[in-house]
Tab-separated table of C-alpha atoms in Angstrom:
chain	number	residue	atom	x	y	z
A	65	UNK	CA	95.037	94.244	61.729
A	66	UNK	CA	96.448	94.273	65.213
A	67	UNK	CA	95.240	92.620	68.352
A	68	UNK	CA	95.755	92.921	71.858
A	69	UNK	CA	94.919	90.792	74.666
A	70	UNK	CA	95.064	89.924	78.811
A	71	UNK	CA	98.142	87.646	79.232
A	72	UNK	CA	99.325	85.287	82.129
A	73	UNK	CA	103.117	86.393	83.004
A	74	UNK	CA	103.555	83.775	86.193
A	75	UNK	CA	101.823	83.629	89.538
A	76	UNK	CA	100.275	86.817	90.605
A	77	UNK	CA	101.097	88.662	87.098
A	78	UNK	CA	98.914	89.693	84.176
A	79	UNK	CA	100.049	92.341	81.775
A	80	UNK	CA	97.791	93.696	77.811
A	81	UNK	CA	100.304	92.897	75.494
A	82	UNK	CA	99.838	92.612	71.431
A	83	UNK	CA	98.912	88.762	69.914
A	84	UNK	CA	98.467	87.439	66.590
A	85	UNK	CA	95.317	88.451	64.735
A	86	UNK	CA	93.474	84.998	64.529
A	87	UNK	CA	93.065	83.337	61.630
A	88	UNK	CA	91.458	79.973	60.711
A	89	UNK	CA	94.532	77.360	61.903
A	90	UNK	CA	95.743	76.469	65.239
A	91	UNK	CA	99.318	78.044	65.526
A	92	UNK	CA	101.978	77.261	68.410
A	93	UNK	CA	102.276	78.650	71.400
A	94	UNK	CA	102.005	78.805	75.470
A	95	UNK	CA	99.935	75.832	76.147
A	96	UNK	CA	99.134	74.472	72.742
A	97	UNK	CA	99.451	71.101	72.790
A	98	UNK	CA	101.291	70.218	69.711
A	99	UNK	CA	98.913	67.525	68.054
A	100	UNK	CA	96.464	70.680	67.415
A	101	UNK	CA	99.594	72.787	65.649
A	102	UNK	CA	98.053	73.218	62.458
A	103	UNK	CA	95.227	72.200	62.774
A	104	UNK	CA	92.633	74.064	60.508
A	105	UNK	CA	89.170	75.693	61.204
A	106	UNK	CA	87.156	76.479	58.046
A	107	UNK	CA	84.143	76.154	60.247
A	108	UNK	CA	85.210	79.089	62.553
A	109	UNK	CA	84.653	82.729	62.954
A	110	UNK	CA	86.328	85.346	63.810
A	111	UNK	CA	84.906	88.260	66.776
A	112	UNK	CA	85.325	91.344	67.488
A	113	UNK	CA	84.957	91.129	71.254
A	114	UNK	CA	82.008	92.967	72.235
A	115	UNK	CA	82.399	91.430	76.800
A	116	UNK	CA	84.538	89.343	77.891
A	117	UNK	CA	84.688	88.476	81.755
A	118	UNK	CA	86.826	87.983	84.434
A	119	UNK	CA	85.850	84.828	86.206
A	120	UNK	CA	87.630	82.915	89.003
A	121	UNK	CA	88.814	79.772	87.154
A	122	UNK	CA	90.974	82.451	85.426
A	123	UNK	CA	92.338	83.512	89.214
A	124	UNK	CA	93.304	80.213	89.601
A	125	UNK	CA	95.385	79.973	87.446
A	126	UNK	CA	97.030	83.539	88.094
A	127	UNK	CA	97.255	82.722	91.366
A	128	UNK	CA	99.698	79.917	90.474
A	129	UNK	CA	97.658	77.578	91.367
A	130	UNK	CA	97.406	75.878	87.898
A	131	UNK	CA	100.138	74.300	85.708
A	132	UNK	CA	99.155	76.954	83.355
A	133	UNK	CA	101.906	78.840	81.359
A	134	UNK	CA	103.085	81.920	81.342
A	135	UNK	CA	102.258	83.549	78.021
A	136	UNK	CA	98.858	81.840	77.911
A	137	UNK	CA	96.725	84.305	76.416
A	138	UNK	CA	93.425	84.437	78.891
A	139	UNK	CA	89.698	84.481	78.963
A	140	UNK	CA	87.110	82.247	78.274
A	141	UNK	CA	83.678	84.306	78.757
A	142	UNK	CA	83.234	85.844	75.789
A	143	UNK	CA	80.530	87.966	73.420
A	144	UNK	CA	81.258	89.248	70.280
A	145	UNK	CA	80.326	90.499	67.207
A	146	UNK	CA	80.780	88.000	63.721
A	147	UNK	CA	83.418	90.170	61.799
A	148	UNK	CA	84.216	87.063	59.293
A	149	UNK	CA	83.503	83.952	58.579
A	150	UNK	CA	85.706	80.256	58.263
A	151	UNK	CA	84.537	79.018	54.272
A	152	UNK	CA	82.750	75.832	55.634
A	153	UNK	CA	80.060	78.214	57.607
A	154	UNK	CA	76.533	78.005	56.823
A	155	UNK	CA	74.368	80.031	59.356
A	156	UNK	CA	76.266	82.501	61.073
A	157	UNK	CA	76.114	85.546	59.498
A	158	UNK	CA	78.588	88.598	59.389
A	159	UNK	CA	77.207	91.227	61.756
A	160	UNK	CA	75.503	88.602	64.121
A	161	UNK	CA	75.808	89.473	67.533
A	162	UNK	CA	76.533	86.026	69.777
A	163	UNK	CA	77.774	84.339	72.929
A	164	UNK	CA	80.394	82.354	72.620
A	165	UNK	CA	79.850	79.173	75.127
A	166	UNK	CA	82.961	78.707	77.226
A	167	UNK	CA	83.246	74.768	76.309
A	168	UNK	CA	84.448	74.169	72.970
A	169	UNK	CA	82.718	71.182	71.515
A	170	UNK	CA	82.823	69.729	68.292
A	171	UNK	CA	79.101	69.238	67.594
A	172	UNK	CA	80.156	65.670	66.076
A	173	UNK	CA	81.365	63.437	68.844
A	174	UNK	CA	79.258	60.789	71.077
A	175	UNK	CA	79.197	63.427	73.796
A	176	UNK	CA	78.080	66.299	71.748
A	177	UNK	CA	75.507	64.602	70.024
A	178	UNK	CA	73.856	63.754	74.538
A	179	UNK	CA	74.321	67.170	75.240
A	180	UNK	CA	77.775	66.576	77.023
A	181	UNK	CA	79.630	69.497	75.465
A	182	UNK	CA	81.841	70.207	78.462
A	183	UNK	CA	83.983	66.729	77.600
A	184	UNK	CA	83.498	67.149	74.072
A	185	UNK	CA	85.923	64.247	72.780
A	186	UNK	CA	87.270	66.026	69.296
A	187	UNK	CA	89.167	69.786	70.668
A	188	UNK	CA	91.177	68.757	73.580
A	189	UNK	CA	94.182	65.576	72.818
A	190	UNK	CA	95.300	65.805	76.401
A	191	UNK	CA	91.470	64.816	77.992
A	192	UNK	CA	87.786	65.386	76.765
A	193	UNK	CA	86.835	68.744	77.070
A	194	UNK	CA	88.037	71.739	76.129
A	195	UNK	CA	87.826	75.699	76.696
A	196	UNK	CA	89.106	78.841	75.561
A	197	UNK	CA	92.325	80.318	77.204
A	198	UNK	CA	92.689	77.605	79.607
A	199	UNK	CA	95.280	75.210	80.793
A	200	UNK	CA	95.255	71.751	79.320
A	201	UNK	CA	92.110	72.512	77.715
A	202	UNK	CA	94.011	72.390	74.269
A	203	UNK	CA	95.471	75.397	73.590
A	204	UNK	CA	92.893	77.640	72.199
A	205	UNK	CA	93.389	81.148	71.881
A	206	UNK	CA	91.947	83.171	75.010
A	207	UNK	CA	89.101	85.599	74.791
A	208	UNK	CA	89.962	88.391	76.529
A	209	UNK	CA	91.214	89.963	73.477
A	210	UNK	CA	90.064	92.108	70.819
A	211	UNK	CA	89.649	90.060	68.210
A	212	UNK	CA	89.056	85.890	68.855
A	213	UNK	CA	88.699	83.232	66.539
A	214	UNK	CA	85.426	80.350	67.508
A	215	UNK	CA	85.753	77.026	65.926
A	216	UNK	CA	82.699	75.461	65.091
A	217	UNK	CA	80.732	78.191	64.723
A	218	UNK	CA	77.426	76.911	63.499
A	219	UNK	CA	77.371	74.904	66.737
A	220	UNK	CA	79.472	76.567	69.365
A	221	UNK	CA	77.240	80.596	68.752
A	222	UNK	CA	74.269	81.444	70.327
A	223	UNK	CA	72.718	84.390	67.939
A	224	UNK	CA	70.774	87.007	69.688
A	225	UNK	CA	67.914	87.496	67.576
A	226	UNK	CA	67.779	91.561	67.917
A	227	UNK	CA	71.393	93.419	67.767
A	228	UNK	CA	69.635	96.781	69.254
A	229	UNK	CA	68.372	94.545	71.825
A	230	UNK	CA	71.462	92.627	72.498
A	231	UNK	CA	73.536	95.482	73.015
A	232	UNK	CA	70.977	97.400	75.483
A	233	UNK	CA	71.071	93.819	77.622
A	234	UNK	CA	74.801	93.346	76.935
A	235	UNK	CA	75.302	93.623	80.597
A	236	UNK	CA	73.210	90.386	81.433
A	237	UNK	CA	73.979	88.445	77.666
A	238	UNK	CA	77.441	88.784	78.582
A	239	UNK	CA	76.943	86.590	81.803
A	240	UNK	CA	75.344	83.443	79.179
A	241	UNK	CA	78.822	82.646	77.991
A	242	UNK	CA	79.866	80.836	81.773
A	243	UNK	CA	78.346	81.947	85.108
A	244	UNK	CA	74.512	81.881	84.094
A	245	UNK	CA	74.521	78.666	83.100
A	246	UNK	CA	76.954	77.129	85.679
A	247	UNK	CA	75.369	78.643	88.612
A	248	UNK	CA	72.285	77.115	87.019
A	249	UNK	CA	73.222	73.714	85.821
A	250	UNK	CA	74.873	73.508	89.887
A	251	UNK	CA	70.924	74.262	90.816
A	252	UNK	CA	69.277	71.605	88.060
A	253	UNK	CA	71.854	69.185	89.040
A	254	UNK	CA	71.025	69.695	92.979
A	255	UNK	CA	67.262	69.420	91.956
A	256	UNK	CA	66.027	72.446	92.875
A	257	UNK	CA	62.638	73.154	91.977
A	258	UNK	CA	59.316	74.905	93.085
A	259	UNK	CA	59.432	75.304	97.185
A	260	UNK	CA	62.489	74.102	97.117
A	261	UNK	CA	65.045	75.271	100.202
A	262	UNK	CA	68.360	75.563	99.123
A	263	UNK	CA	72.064	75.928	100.552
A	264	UNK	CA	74.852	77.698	98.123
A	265	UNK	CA	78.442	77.787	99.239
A	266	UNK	CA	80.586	80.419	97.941
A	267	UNK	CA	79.368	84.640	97.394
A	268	UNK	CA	81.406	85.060	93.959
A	269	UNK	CA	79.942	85.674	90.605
A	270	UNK	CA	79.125	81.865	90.336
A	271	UNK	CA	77.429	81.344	93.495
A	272	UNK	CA	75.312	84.553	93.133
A	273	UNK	CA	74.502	83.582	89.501
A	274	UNK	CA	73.312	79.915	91.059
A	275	UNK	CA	71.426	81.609	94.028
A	276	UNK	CA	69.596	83.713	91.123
A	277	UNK	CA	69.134	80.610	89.111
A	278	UNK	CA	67.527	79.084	92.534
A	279	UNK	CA	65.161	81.940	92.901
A	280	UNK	CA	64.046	81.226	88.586
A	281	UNK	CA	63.248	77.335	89.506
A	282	UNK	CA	61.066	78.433	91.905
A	283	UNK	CA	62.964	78.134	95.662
A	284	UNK	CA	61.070	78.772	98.804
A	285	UNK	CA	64.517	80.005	100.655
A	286	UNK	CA	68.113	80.523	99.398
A	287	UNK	CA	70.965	80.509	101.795
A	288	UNK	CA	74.289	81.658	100.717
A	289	UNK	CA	77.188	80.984	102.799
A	290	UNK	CA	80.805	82.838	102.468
A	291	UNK	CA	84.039	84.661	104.157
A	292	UNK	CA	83.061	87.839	102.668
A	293	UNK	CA	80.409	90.593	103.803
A	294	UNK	CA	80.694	92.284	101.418
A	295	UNK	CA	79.907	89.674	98.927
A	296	UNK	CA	77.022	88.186	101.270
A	297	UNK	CA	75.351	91.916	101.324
A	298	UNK	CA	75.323	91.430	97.411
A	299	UNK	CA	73.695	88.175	98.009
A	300	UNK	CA	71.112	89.653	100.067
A	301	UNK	CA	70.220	92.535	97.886
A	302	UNK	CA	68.524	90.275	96.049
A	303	UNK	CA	66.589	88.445	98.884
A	304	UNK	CA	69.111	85.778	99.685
A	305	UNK	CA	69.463	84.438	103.116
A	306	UNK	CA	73.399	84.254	104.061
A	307	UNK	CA	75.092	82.567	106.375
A	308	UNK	CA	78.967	83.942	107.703
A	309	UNK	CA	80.790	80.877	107.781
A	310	UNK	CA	83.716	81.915	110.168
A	311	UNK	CA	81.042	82.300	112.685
A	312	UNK	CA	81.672	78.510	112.576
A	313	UNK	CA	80.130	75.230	110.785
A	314	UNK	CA	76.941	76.351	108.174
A	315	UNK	CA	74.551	73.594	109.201
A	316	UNK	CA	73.900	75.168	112.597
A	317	UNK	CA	73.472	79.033	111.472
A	318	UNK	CA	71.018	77.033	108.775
A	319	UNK	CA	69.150	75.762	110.649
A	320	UNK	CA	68.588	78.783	112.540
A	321	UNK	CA	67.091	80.369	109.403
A	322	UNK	CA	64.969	77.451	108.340
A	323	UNK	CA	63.612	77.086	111.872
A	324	UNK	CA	59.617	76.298	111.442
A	325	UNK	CA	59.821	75.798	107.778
A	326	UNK	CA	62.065	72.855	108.062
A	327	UNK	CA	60.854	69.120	108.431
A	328	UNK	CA	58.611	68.316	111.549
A	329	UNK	CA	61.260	65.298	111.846
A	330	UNK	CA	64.650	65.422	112.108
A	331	UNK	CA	67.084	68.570	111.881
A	332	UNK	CA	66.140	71.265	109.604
A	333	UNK	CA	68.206	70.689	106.655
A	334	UNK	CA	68.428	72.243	103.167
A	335	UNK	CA	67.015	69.950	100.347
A	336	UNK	CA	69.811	70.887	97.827
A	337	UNK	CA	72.982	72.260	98.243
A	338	UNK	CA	75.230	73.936	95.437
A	339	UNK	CA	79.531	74.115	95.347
A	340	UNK	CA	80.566	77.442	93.647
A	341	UNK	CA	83.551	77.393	95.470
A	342	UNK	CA	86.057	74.278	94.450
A	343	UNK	CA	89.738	74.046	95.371
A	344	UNK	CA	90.507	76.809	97.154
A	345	UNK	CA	87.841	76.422	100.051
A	346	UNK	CA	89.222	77.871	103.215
A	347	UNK	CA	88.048	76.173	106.886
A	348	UNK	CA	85.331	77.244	108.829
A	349	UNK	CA	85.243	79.081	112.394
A	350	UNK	CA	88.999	79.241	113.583
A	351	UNK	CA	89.817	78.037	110.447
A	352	UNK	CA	88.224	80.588	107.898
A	353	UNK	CA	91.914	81.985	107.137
A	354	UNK	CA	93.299	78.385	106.467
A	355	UNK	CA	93.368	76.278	103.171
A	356	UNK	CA	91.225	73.050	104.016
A	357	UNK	CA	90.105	71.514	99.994
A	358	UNK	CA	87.711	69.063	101.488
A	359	UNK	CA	85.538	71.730	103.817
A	360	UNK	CA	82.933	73.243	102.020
A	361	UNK	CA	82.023	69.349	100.178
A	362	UNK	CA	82.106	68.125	103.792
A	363	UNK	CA	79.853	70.394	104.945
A	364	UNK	CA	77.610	70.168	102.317
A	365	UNK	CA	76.872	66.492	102.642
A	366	UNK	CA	76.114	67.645	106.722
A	367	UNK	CA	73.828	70.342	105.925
A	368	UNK	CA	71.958	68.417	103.244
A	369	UNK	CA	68.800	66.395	104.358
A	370	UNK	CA	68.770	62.400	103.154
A	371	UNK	CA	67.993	61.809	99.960
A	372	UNK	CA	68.900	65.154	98.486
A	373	UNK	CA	71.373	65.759	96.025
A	374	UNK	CA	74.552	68.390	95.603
A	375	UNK	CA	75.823	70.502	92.826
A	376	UNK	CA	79.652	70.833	91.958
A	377	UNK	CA	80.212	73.442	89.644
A	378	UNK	CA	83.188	74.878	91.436
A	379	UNK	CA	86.337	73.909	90.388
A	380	UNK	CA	88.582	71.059	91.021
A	381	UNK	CA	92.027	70.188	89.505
A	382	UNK	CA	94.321	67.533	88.977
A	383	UNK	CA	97.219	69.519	89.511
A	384	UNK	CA	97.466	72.096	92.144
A	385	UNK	CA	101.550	73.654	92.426
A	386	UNK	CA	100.586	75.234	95.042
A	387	UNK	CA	98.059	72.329	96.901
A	388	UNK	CA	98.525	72.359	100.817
A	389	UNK	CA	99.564	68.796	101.161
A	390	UNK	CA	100.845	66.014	98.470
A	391	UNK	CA	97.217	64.746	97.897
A	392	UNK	CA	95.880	68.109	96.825
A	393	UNK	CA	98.714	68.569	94.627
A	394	UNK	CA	97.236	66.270	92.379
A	395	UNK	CA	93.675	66.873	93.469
A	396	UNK	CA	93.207	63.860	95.865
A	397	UNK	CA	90.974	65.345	99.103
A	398	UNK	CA	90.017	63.805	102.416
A	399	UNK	CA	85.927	63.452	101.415
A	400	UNK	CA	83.344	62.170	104.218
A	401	UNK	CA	81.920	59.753	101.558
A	402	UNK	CA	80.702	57.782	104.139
A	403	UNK	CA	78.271	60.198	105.368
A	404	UNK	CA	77.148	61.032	101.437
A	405	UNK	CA	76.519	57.667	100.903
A	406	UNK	CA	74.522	57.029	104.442
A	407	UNK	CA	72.391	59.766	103.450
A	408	UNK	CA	71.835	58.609	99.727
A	409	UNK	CA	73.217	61.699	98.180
A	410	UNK	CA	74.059	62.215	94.521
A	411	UNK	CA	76.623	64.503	93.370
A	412	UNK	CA	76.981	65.777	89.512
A	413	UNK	CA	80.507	67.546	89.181
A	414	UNK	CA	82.455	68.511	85.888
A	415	UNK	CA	82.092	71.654	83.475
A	416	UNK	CA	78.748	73.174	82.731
A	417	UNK	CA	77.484	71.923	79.167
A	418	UNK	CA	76.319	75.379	78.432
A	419	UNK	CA	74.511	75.179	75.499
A	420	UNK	CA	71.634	72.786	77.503
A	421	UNK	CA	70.780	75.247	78.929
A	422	UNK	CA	71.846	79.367	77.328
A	423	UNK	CA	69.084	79.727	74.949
A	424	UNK	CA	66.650	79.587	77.694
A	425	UNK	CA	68.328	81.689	79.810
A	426	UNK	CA	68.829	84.283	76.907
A	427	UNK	CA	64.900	84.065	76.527
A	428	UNK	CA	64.640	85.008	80.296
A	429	UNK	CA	66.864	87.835	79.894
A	430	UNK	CA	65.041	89.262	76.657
A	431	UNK	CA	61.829	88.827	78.562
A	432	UNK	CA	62.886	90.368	81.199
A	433	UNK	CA	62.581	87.597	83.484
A	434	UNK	CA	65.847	87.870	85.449
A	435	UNK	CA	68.626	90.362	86.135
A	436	UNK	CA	71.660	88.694	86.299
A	437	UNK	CA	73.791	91.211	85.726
A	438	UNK	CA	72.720	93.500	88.947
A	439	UNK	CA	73.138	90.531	91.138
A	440	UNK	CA	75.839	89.699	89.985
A	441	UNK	CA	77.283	93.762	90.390
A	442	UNK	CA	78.640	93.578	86.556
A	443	UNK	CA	81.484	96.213	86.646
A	444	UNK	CA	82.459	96.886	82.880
A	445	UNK	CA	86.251	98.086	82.643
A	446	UNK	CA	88.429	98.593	79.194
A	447	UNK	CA	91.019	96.015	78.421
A	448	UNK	CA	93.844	98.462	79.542
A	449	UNK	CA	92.219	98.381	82.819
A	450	UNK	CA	92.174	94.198	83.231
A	451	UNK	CA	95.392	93.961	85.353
A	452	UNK	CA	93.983	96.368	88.154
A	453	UNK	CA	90.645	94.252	87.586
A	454	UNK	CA	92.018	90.991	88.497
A	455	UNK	CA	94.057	92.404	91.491
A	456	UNK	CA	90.560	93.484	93.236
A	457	UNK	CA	88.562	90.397	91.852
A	458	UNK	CA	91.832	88.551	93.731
A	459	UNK	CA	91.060	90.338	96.451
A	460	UNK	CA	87.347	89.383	97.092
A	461	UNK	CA	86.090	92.665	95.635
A	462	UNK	CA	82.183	91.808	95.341
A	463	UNK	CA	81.673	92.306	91.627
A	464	UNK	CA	81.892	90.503	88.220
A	465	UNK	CA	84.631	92.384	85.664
A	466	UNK	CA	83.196	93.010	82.552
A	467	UNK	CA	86.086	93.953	79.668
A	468	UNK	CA	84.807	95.838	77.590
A	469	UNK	CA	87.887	96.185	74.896
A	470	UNK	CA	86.081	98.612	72.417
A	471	UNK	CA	83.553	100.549	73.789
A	472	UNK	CA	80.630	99.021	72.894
A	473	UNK	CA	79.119	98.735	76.730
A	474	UNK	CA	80.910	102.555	77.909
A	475	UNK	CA	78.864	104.248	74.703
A	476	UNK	CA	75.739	103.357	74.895
């Protein structure tokens, strides 16, 4: 059976070409490392892809701005349908509909068995943690593909209990695999809760999933700050504040918003702030068109009253080709720690562990709870149709790509 998938072919360049129908062993290739060549997976499955997403760790890297390969096949957002299963699987049944969590984890190690499956300590030899598709996550075979292979499938699948079901929601189920539960494990971690105000940098898929997530926990106000209109008019479709940070420095235009509602004492300030931007930030004000790493953290521990706590969900790397200076080549920033640590802030960084928190946010989806997908503006597009997908996405186009490589979303 053949199999074709969306592969990196150097900065700026993504092409469909044909792979390797997966089987159940590790074979070589771009960015495998080599002590998981051969390695076997009797406890996989294989997928038919059902969705598989476009998300903007995967611009990162086709922007160059990874060490990543070229021939690295890419995607790791991914829902699919159980086609066949590894010998050594128990519960996942041909036929099951699932979402495949991005983070590969082992279900064995010290981490897994805390919850930590984003540093998972058995998939990855180069560093705990792994992910599909991804450089120097350990050379697993990307998702956006029509066919994938899941290792650990008993632990890594989330079932959805209803196929008929599944595929009527497919739109939001599709978003459990990354963005759901990063944009809400960025809120959790920033202790969000009932009344809570809240400050999310960054209008992308992530930082609209986490201002969605902030509106579920029960916040009183949710500010979104970014570049982009038209990505802050998507964030206020859904009765998000927003803040147009090359008006100049966030913590002013916020506290313009919060006005009354903020603390009798002191400066109005948010209570939690969420990073769904990472690396890439740009300066604010004069400097919205310029690379600065360190801004939007900065400005987060200003805008953020004492005591409160920040999310980091967005990305940060330890090697950055393309970094502005030496230091953020190899992910070293220039961080006001000083003022985080004055005002008794905690920070929780590092990948989502997704399954903490998907089967809950599948139940809110089935229930009809949330509608991730619309806030989100899920765009579903066939795998031939990937490269033009990731040129717009690269160009701040205010939607989430949905690949849809068979049909299954298009038909119904």
């Amino acid at each position: 059976m053949g199999n074709r998938a969306v592969v990196y072919q150097g900065p700026g360049r993504v092409a469909i070409q044909d792979i390797d129908y997966p089987t159940y062993e590790v074979k070589d290739g771009p960015g495998v490392n080599k002590m998981n060549v051969g390695r076997r997976t009797p406890h996989g499955a294989i997928l038919k892809t059902v969705t598989t997403n476009i998300c903007g760790s995967d611009q990162h890297m086709v922007r160059g701005r990874t060490t990543a390969p070229e021939g690295l096949v890419l995607g790791h957002e991914i829902t699919g349908e159980v086609i066949e299963v590894g010998s050594d699987v128990e519960y996942v049944r041909v036929g099951d509909i699932v979402s495949v969590p991005f983070n590969i984890a082992c279900g064995r190690c010290r981490n897994c068995k805390e919850g930590k499956t984003g540093v998972c300590l058995n998939v990855n030899p180069d560093r705990p943690g792994s992910a599909y598709g991804y450089v120097d996550m350990g050379g697993w075979v990307g998702g956006q593909a029509e066919y994938v292979m899941v290792p650990y499938a008993d632990w890594n699948l989330l079932r959805f209990p209803d196929r008929d079901q599944a595929l009527e929601k497919i739109l939001d189920l599709t978003m459990l695999s990354d963005i759901f539960p990063t944009g809400y494990h960025g809120c959790v971690s920033a202790g969000v809760t009932t009344g809570s105000t809240v400050y999310i940098a960054g209008a992308g898929p992530v930082g609209l999933a986490a201002a969605t997530s902030a509106f579920l926990l029960g916040a009183a106000v949710v500010i979104v700050g970014d570049l982009n209109e038209e990505r802050l008019a998507q964030a206020r479709s859904f009765g998000c504040e927003t803040v147009d940070v090359s008006r100049g420095e966030p913590v002013d235009q916020v506290q313009q918003i919060l006005g009354r509602a903020a603390p009798a004492i002191g400066q109005p300030l948010v209570d939690c702030a969420v990073d769904a931007v990472g690396f890439e930030a740009r300066g604010h004000g004069q400097d919205a068109q310029v690379e600065k790493p360190a801004t939007v953290l900065n400005s987060l521990m200003d805008l953020t009253r004492a005591g409160g706590a920040i999310g980091v969900p967005g990305l940060y790397v330890t090697g950055d080709p393309g970094g502005v200076d030496d230091a953020a080549k190899v992910g070293s920033l220039s961080l006001r720690l000083g003022l985080g640590w004055a005002k008794s802030h905690s920070f929780v960084t590092g990948q989502c562990p997704v399954m903490k928190y998907h089967h809950g946010l599948m139940m809110a989806i089935l229930h009809d709870r949330v509608r991730i997908a619309k806030n989100v503006n899920a765009t579903p597009i066939s795998l031939d149709q990937a490269p033009q997908g990731y040129l717009e996405f690269d160009q701040g186009a205010a939607r989430k790509y949905v690949i849809d490589p068979h049909g299954m979303v298009d038909n119904r």
